[in-house]
Coordinates of C-alpha atoms in Angstrom, one line a residue:
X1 CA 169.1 182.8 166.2
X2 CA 171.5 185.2 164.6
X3 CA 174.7 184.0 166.6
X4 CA 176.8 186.7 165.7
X5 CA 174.8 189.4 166.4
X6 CA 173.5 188.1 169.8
X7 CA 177.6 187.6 170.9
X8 CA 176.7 184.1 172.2
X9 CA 177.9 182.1 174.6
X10 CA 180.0 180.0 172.1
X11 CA 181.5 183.0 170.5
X12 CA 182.7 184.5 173.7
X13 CA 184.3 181.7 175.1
X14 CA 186.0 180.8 171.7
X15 CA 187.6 184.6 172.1
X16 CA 188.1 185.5 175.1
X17 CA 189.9 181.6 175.8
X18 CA 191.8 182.2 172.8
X19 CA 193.1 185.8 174.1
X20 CA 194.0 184.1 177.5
X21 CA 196.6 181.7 175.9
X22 CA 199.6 184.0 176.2
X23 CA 199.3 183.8 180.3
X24 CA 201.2 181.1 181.9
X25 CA 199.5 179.1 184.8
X26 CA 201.9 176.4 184.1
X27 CA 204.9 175.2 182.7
X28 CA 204.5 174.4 178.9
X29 CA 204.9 170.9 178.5
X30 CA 208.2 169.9 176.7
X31 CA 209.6 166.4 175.1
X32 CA 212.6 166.6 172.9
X33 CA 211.1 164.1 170.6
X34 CA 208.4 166.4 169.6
X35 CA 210.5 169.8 169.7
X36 CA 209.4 170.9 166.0
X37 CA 205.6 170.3 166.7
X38 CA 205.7 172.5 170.1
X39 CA 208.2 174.9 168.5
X40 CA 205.3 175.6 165.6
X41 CA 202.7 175.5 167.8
X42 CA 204.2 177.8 170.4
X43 CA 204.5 180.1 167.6
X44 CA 200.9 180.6 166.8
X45 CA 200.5 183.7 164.7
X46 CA 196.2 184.2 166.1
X47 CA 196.3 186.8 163.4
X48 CA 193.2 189.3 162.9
X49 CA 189.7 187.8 163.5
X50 CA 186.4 188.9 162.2
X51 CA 183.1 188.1 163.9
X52 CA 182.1 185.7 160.6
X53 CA 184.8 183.6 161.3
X54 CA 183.4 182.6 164.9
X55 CA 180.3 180.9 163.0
X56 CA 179.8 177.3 163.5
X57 CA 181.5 176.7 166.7
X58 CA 180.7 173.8 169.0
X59 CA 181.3 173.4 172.2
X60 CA 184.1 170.6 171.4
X61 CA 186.1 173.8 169.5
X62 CA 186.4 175.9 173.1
X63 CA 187.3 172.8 175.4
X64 CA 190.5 173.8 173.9
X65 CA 190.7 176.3 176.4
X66 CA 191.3 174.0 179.6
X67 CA 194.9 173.5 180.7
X68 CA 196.4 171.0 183.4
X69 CA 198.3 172.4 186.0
X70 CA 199.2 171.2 189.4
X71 CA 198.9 172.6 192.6
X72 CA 200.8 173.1 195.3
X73 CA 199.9 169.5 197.1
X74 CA 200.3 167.6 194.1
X75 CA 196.9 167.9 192.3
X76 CA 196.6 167.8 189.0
X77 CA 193.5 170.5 188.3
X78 CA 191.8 170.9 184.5
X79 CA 191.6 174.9 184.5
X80 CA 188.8 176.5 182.4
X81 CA 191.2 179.6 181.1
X82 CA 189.5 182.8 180.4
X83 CA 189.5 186.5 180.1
X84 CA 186.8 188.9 181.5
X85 CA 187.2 191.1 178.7
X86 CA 189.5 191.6 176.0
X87 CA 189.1 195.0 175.5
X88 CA 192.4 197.1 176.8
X89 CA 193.0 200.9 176.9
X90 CA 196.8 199.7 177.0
X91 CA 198.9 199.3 174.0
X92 CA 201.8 196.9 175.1
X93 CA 203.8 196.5 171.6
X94 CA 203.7 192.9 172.4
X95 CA 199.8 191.8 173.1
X96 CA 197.3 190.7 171.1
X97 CA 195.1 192.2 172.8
X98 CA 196.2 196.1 172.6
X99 CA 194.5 198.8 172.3
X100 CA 195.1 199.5 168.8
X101 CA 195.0 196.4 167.3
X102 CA 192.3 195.5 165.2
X103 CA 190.8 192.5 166.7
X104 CA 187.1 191.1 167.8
X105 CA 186.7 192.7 171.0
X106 CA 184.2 191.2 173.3
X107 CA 183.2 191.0 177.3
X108 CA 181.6 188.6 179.9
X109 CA 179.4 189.7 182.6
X110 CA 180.1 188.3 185.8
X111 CA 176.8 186.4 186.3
X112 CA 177.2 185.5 182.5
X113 CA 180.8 184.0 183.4
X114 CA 180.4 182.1 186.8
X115 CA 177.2 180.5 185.5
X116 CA 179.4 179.1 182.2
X117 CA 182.0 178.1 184.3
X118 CA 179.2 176.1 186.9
X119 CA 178.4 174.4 183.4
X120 CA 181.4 172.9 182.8
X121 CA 182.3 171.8 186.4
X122 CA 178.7 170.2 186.1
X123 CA 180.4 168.5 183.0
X124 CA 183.5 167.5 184.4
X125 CA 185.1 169.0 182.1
X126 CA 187.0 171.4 184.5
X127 CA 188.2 171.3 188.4
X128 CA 189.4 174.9 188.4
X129 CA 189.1 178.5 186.8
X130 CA 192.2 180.8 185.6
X131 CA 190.7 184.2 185.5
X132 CA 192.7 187.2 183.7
X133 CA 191.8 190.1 181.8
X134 CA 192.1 192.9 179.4
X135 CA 192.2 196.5 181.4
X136 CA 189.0 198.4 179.9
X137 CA 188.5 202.3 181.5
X138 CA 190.3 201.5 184.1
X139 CA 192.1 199.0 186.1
X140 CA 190.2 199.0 189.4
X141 CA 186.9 199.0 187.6
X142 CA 188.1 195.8 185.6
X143 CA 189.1 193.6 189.1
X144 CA 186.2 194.7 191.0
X145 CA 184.6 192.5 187.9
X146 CA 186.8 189.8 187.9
X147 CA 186.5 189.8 191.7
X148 CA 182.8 189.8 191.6
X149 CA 183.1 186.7 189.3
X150 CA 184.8 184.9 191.6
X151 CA 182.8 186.1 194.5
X152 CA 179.5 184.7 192.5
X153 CA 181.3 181.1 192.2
X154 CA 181.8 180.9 195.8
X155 CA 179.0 182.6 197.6
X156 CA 176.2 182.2 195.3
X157 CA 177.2 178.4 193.5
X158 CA 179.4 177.9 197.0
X159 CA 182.3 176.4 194.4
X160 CA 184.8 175.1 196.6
X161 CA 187.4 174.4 193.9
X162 CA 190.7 175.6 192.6
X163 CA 190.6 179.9 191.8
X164 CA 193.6 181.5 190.0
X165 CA 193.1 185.4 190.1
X166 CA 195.2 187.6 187.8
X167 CA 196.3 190.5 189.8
X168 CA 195.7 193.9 187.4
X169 CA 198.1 196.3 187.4
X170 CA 197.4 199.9 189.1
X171 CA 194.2 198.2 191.4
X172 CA 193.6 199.0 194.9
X173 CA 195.3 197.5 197.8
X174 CA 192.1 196.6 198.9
X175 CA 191.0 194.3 195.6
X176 CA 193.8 192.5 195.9
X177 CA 193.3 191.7 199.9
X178 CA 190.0 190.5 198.8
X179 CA 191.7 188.6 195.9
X180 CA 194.1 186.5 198.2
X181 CA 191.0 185.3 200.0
X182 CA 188.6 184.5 197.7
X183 CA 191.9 182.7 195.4
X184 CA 194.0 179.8 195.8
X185 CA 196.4 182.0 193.9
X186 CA 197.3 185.0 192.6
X187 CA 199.4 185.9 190.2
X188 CA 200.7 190.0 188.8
X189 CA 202.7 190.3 185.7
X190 CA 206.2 191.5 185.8
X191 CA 206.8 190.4 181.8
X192 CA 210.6 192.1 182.2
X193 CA 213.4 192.5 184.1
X194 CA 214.2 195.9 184.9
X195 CA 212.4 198.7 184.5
X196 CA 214.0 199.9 181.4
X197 CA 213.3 197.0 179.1
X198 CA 209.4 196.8 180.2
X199 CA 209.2 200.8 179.1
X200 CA 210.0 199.5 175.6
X201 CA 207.7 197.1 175.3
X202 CA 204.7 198.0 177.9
X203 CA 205.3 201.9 177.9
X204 CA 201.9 202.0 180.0
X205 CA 203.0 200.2 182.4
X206 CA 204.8 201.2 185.6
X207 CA 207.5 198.7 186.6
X208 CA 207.7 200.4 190.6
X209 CA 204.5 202.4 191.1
X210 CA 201.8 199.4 189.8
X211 CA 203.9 195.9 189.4
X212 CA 206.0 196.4 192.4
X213 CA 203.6 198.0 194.6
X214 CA 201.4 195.1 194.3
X215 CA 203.6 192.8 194.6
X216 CA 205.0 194.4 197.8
X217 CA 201.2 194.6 199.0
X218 CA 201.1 190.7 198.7
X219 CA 203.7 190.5 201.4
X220 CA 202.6 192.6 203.4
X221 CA 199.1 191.1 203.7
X222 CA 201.0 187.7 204.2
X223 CA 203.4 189.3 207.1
X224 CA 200.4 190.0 208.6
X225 CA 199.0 186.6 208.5
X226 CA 196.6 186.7 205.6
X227 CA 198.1 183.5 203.5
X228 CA 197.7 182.8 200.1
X229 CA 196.8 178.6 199.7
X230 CA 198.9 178.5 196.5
X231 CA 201.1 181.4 196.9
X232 CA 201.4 184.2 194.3
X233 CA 203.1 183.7 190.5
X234 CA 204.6 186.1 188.5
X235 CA 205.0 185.8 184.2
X236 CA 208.6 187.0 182.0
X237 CA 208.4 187.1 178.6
X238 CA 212.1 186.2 177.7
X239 CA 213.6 186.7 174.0
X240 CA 211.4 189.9 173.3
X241 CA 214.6 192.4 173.9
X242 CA 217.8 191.9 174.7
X243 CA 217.2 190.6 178.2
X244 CA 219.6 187.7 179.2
X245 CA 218.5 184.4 181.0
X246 CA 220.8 186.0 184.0
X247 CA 218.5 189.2 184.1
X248 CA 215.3 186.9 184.1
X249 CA 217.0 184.3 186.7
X250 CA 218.4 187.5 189.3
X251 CA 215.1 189.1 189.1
X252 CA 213.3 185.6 190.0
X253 CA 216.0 185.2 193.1
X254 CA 215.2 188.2 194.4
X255 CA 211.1 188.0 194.0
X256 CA 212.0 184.6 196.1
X257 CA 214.0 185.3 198.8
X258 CA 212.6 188.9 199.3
X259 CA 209.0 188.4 198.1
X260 CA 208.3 185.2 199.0
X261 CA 207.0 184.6 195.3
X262 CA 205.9 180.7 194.9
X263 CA 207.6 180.2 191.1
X264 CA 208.1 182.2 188.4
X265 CA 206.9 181.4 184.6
X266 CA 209.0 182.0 181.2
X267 CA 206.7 183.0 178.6
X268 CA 208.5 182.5 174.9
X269 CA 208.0 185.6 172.8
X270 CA 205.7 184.8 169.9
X271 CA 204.9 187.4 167.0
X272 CA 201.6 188.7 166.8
X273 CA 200.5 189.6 163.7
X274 CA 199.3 194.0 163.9
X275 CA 201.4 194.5 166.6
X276 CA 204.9 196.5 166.6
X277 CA 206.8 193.2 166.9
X278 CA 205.3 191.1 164.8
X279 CA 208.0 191.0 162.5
X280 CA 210.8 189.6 165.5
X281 CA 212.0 186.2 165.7
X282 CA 209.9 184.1 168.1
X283 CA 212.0 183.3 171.5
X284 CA 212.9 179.5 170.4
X285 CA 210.8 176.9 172.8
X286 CA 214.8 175.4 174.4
X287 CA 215.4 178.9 175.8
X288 CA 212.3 178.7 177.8
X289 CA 212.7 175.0 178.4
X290 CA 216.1 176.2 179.7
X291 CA 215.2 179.0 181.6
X292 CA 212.8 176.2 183.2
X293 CA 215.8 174.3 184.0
X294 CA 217.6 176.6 185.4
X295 CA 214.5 177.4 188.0
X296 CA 214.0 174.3 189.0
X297 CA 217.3 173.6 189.7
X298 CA 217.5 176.4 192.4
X299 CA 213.8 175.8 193.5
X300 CA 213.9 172.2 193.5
X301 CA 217.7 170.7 193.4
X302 CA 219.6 172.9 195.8
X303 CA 221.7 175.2 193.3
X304 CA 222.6 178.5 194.0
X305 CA 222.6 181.2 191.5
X306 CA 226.4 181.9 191.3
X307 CA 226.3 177.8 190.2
X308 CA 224.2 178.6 186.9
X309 CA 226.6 178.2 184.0
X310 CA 226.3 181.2 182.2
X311 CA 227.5 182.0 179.0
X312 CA 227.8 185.9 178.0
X313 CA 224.8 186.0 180.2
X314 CA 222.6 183.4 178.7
X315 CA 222.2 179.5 179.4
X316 CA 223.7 177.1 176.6
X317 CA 221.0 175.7 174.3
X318 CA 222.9 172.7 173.4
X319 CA 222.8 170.9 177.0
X320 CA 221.3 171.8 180.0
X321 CA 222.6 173.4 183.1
X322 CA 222.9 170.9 185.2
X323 CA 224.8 168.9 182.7
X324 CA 227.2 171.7 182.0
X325 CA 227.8 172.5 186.0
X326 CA 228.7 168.4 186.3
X327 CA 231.4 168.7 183.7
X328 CA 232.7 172.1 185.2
X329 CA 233.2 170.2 188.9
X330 CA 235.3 167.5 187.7
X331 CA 237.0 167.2 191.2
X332 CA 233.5 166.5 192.7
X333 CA 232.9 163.1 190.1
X334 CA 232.5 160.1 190.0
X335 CA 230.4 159.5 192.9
X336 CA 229.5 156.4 194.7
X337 CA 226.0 155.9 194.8
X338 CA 225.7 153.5 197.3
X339 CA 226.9 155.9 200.1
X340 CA 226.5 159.5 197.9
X341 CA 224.0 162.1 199.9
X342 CA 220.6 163.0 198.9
X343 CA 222.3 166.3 197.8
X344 CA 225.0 165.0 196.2
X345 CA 223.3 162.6 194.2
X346 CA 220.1 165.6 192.7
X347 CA 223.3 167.0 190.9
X348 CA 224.3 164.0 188.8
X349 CA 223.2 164.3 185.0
X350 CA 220.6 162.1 184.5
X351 CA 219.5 161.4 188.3
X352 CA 216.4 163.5 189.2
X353 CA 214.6 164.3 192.8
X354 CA 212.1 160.9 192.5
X355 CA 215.0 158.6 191.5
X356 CA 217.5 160.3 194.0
X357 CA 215.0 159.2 196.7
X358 CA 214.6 155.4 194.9
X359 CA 217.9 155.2 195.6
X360 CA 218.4 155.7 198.9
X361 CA 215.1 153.6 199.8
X362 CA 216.8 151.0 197.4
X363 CA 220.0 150.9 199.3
X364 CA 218.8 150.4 202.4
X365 CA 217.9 146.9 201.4
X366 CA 220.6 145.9 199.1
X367 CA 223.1 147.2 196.8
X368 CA 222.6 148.8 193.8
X369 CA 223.5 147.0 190.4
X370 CA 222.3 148.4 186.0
X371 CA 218.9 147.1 186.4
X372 CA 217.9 148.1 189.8
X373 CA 219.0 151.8 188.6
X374 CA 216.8 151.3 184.9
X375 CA 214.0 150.6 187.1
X376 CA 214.4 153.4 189.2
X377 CA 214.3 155.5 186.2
X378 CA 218.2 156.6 186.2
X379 CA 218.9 158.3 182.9
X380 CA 222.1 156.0 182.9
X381 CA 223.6 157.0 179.8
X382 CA 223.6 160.3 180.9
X383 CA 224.8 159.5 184.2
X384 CA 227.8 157.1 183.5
X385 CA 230.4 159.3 183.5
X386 CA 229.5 160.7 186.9
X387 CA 229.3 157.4 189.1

C-alpha cells in the first residue's frame, strides 16, 4: 500500500503529534544538570516537511507524542497529544502551523481519531488524551469536530479517562459549555500579555472579543454551577517581544483571583524555520524555569506578587526568586526550625512544601539535628545561612 498517498494512520499521527508540541499541558521538566540538553532540545527547529520524509515510520517513532502530566488529585496521566487538524486560515508570525507556511498539512476525522486513541489505551500506552487544533474555515466548525471526538470516546467507547480540550478562539458559547462537560479540562490560549503585544504577533487574533470572552464564559458557566474537574489553563509565550516576566506574572494574578484560572503555563519562544521570527533568539529554557518559579511560589508557597524580586521588570537568571527575596529580608533570618511556622519555614532557600511538612511531623517526636534534615530532603547547603 502506497503509504503516502493513502495519508495513513502512521503518517498522521507522526504530524499532527509533532504540530501539537508547542502547546503546554504541563510544565517542561527541568534539572540543572542537564540544562544544555533541554536548552537544545527546547529549541527544536521542525523545519519544512515533505510527505517522503514520513516514509518508514513505525509505531515506536509516534509514542513520542505522549507526555506525563499530573492532575489535579495527584495522578500522574500518559497523555496521547494531538491535533485535529493542522491546517489554519490564521497566520500567527509565531506558529508552525500558519497559514502561509509551507508545511505537510493533513486532518483526522473524528471516528478516524477516537478509534486511534481506543488503540492505544487498549495498549497501555496512554491514560488520557490532549486534544488541540489548527483553525481551518472557521473556528466553530473546527470544535464542533474536536467536540465530536471527544463525544465519540465517551458515549460510543464509554472512555471514562482523563480529557484535555483546547478551547478555540472565536467558538460559540455553547461549544465550550459542552466542552467543560465532556473535559476534565479545558484550556484557551492567551499567548501574551496585553492586547498590544498579541496584535504583533497573532494579528488575527482578538485579545477582548475571542480570548477574553471565552475565558469570561468559563466563569460564568462555573458561577452558575457547571464545574470543570480540572479547572481551565491558559498558555504565554514569554521572550517573543519585549514582554517582561512582571507582564506575564500580573496578567496570571489577575486570570487567578478574577478568573478563577487553575495555573498558568510559560511557553519558551522557539524559532521556527518559514515563519516571520525565525531568525529571533529562542527565549532561554532559565527564563521559563523562572517564570515557573515565580508561579509556584504565589500558587503554592504563600508569596504575594509585590514579594517577586524584580529586576527592571524581569526575574534574575542567576538565582531564583525565592533565594533572592531571603537575602532581601535579612531582619526575618535565621530561623529556628524547631518552633519556625509552616509559613515561615516554605520561604527558606532550600526548604520546599514536602520537607516543610517532614519537619513539623519530625519535631513532634524529637528534635531536629544534620541528618534527620538530609533525610528529610533539606537542600542544607542552600539553607544554612537562613537557620
Amino acid at each position: 500500500m502506497d503509504l503516502i498517498k493513502q495519508e495513513s494512520t502512521e503518517f498522521k499521527i507522526s504530524v499532527l503529534g509533532e504540530s501539537a508540541k508547542y502547546d503546554k499541558s504541563a510544565k517542561t521538566s527541568f534539572r540543572p544538570g542537564i540544562f544544555r540538553e533541554a536548552e537544545a532540545e527546547y529549541a527544536l527547529d521542525f523545519g519544512v516537511r515533505n510527505k517522503d520524509s514520513y516514509k518508514n515510520i513505525r509505531e515506536s517513532d509516534f509514542l513520542s507524542n505522549i507526555y506525563k502530566t499530573v492532575t489535579s488529585s495527584g495522578k500522574c496521566v500518559s497523555l496521547f497529544k494531538v491535533l485535529q487538524t493542522n491546517k489554519c486560515e490564521r497566520n500567527c508570525l509565531y506558529c508552525v502551523n500558519r497559514k502561509s507556511r509551507n508545511t505537510v498539512r493533513t486532518s483526522f476525522k473524528s471516528d478516524e481519531l477516537a478509534r486511534i486513541f481506543m488503540n492505544f489505551y487498549g495498549k497501555r500506552y496512554v491514560s488520557g488524551i490532549f486534544l488541540s487544533s489548527g483553525i481551518y474555515e472557521s473556528p466553530v466548525k473546527t470544535m464542533d469536530e474536536m467536540i465530536k471526538t471527544i463525544l465519540i470516546l465517551r458515549n460510543t467507547y464509554k472512555f471514562k479517562g482523563y480529557v484535555h480540550l483546547k478551547i478555540l478562539p472565536g467558538v460559540e458559547d455553547a461549544q465550550i459549555e459542552e466542552a467543560i462537560k465532556i473535559a476534565d479540562r479545558v484550556s484557551i490560549n492567551l499567548e501574551s500579555p496585553e492586547e498590544n503585544l498579541l496584535k504583533r504577533i497573532a494579528p488575527e487574533k482578538r485579545f477582548k472579543e475571542e480570548i477574553f470572552r471565552a475565558i469570561n464564559s468559563i466563569k460564568n458557566f462555573d458561577d452558575k454551577g457547571l464545574k470543570i474537574k480540572s479547572g481551565f489553563t491558559t498558555q504565554f509565550i514569554s521572550g517573543v517581544l519585549e514582554e517582561t516576566d512582571f507582564d506575564l506574572l500580573k496578567r496570571t494574578v489577575m486570570l487567578y483571583d478574577e478568573f478563577k484560572l487553575r495555573r498558568a503555563y510559560f511557553s519558551g519562544f522557539s524559532p521556527v524555520t518559514y515563519t516571520p521570527f525565525e531568525n529571533k533568539a529562542a527565549c532561554p529554557l532559565m527564563r521559563e524555569h523562572r517564570l515557573y518559579q515565580a508561579d509556584f511560589l504565589m500558587r503554592l508557597y504563600g508569596f504575594k506578587f509585590a514579594e517577586l524580586p524584580f529586576d527592571n521588570g524581569n526575574l534574575s537568571l542567576e538565582k531564583d526568586p525565592k533565594e533572592i527575596w531571603a537575602e532581601q529580608h535579612p531582619e526575618l533570618f535565621p530561623l529556628e526550625l524547631n518552633n519556625a511556622s509552616y509559613d515561615e519555614l516554605v520561604r527558606i532557600p532550600g526548604i520546599g512544601i514536602k520537607s516543610a511538612r517532614r519537619i513539623i511531623e519530625a519535631r513532634r517526636q524529637s528534635s531536629l539535628n544534620e541528618e534527620k534534615l538530609k533525610n528529610m530532603r533539606v537542600m542544607l547547603k542552600r539553607a544554612h545561612k537562613y537557620v
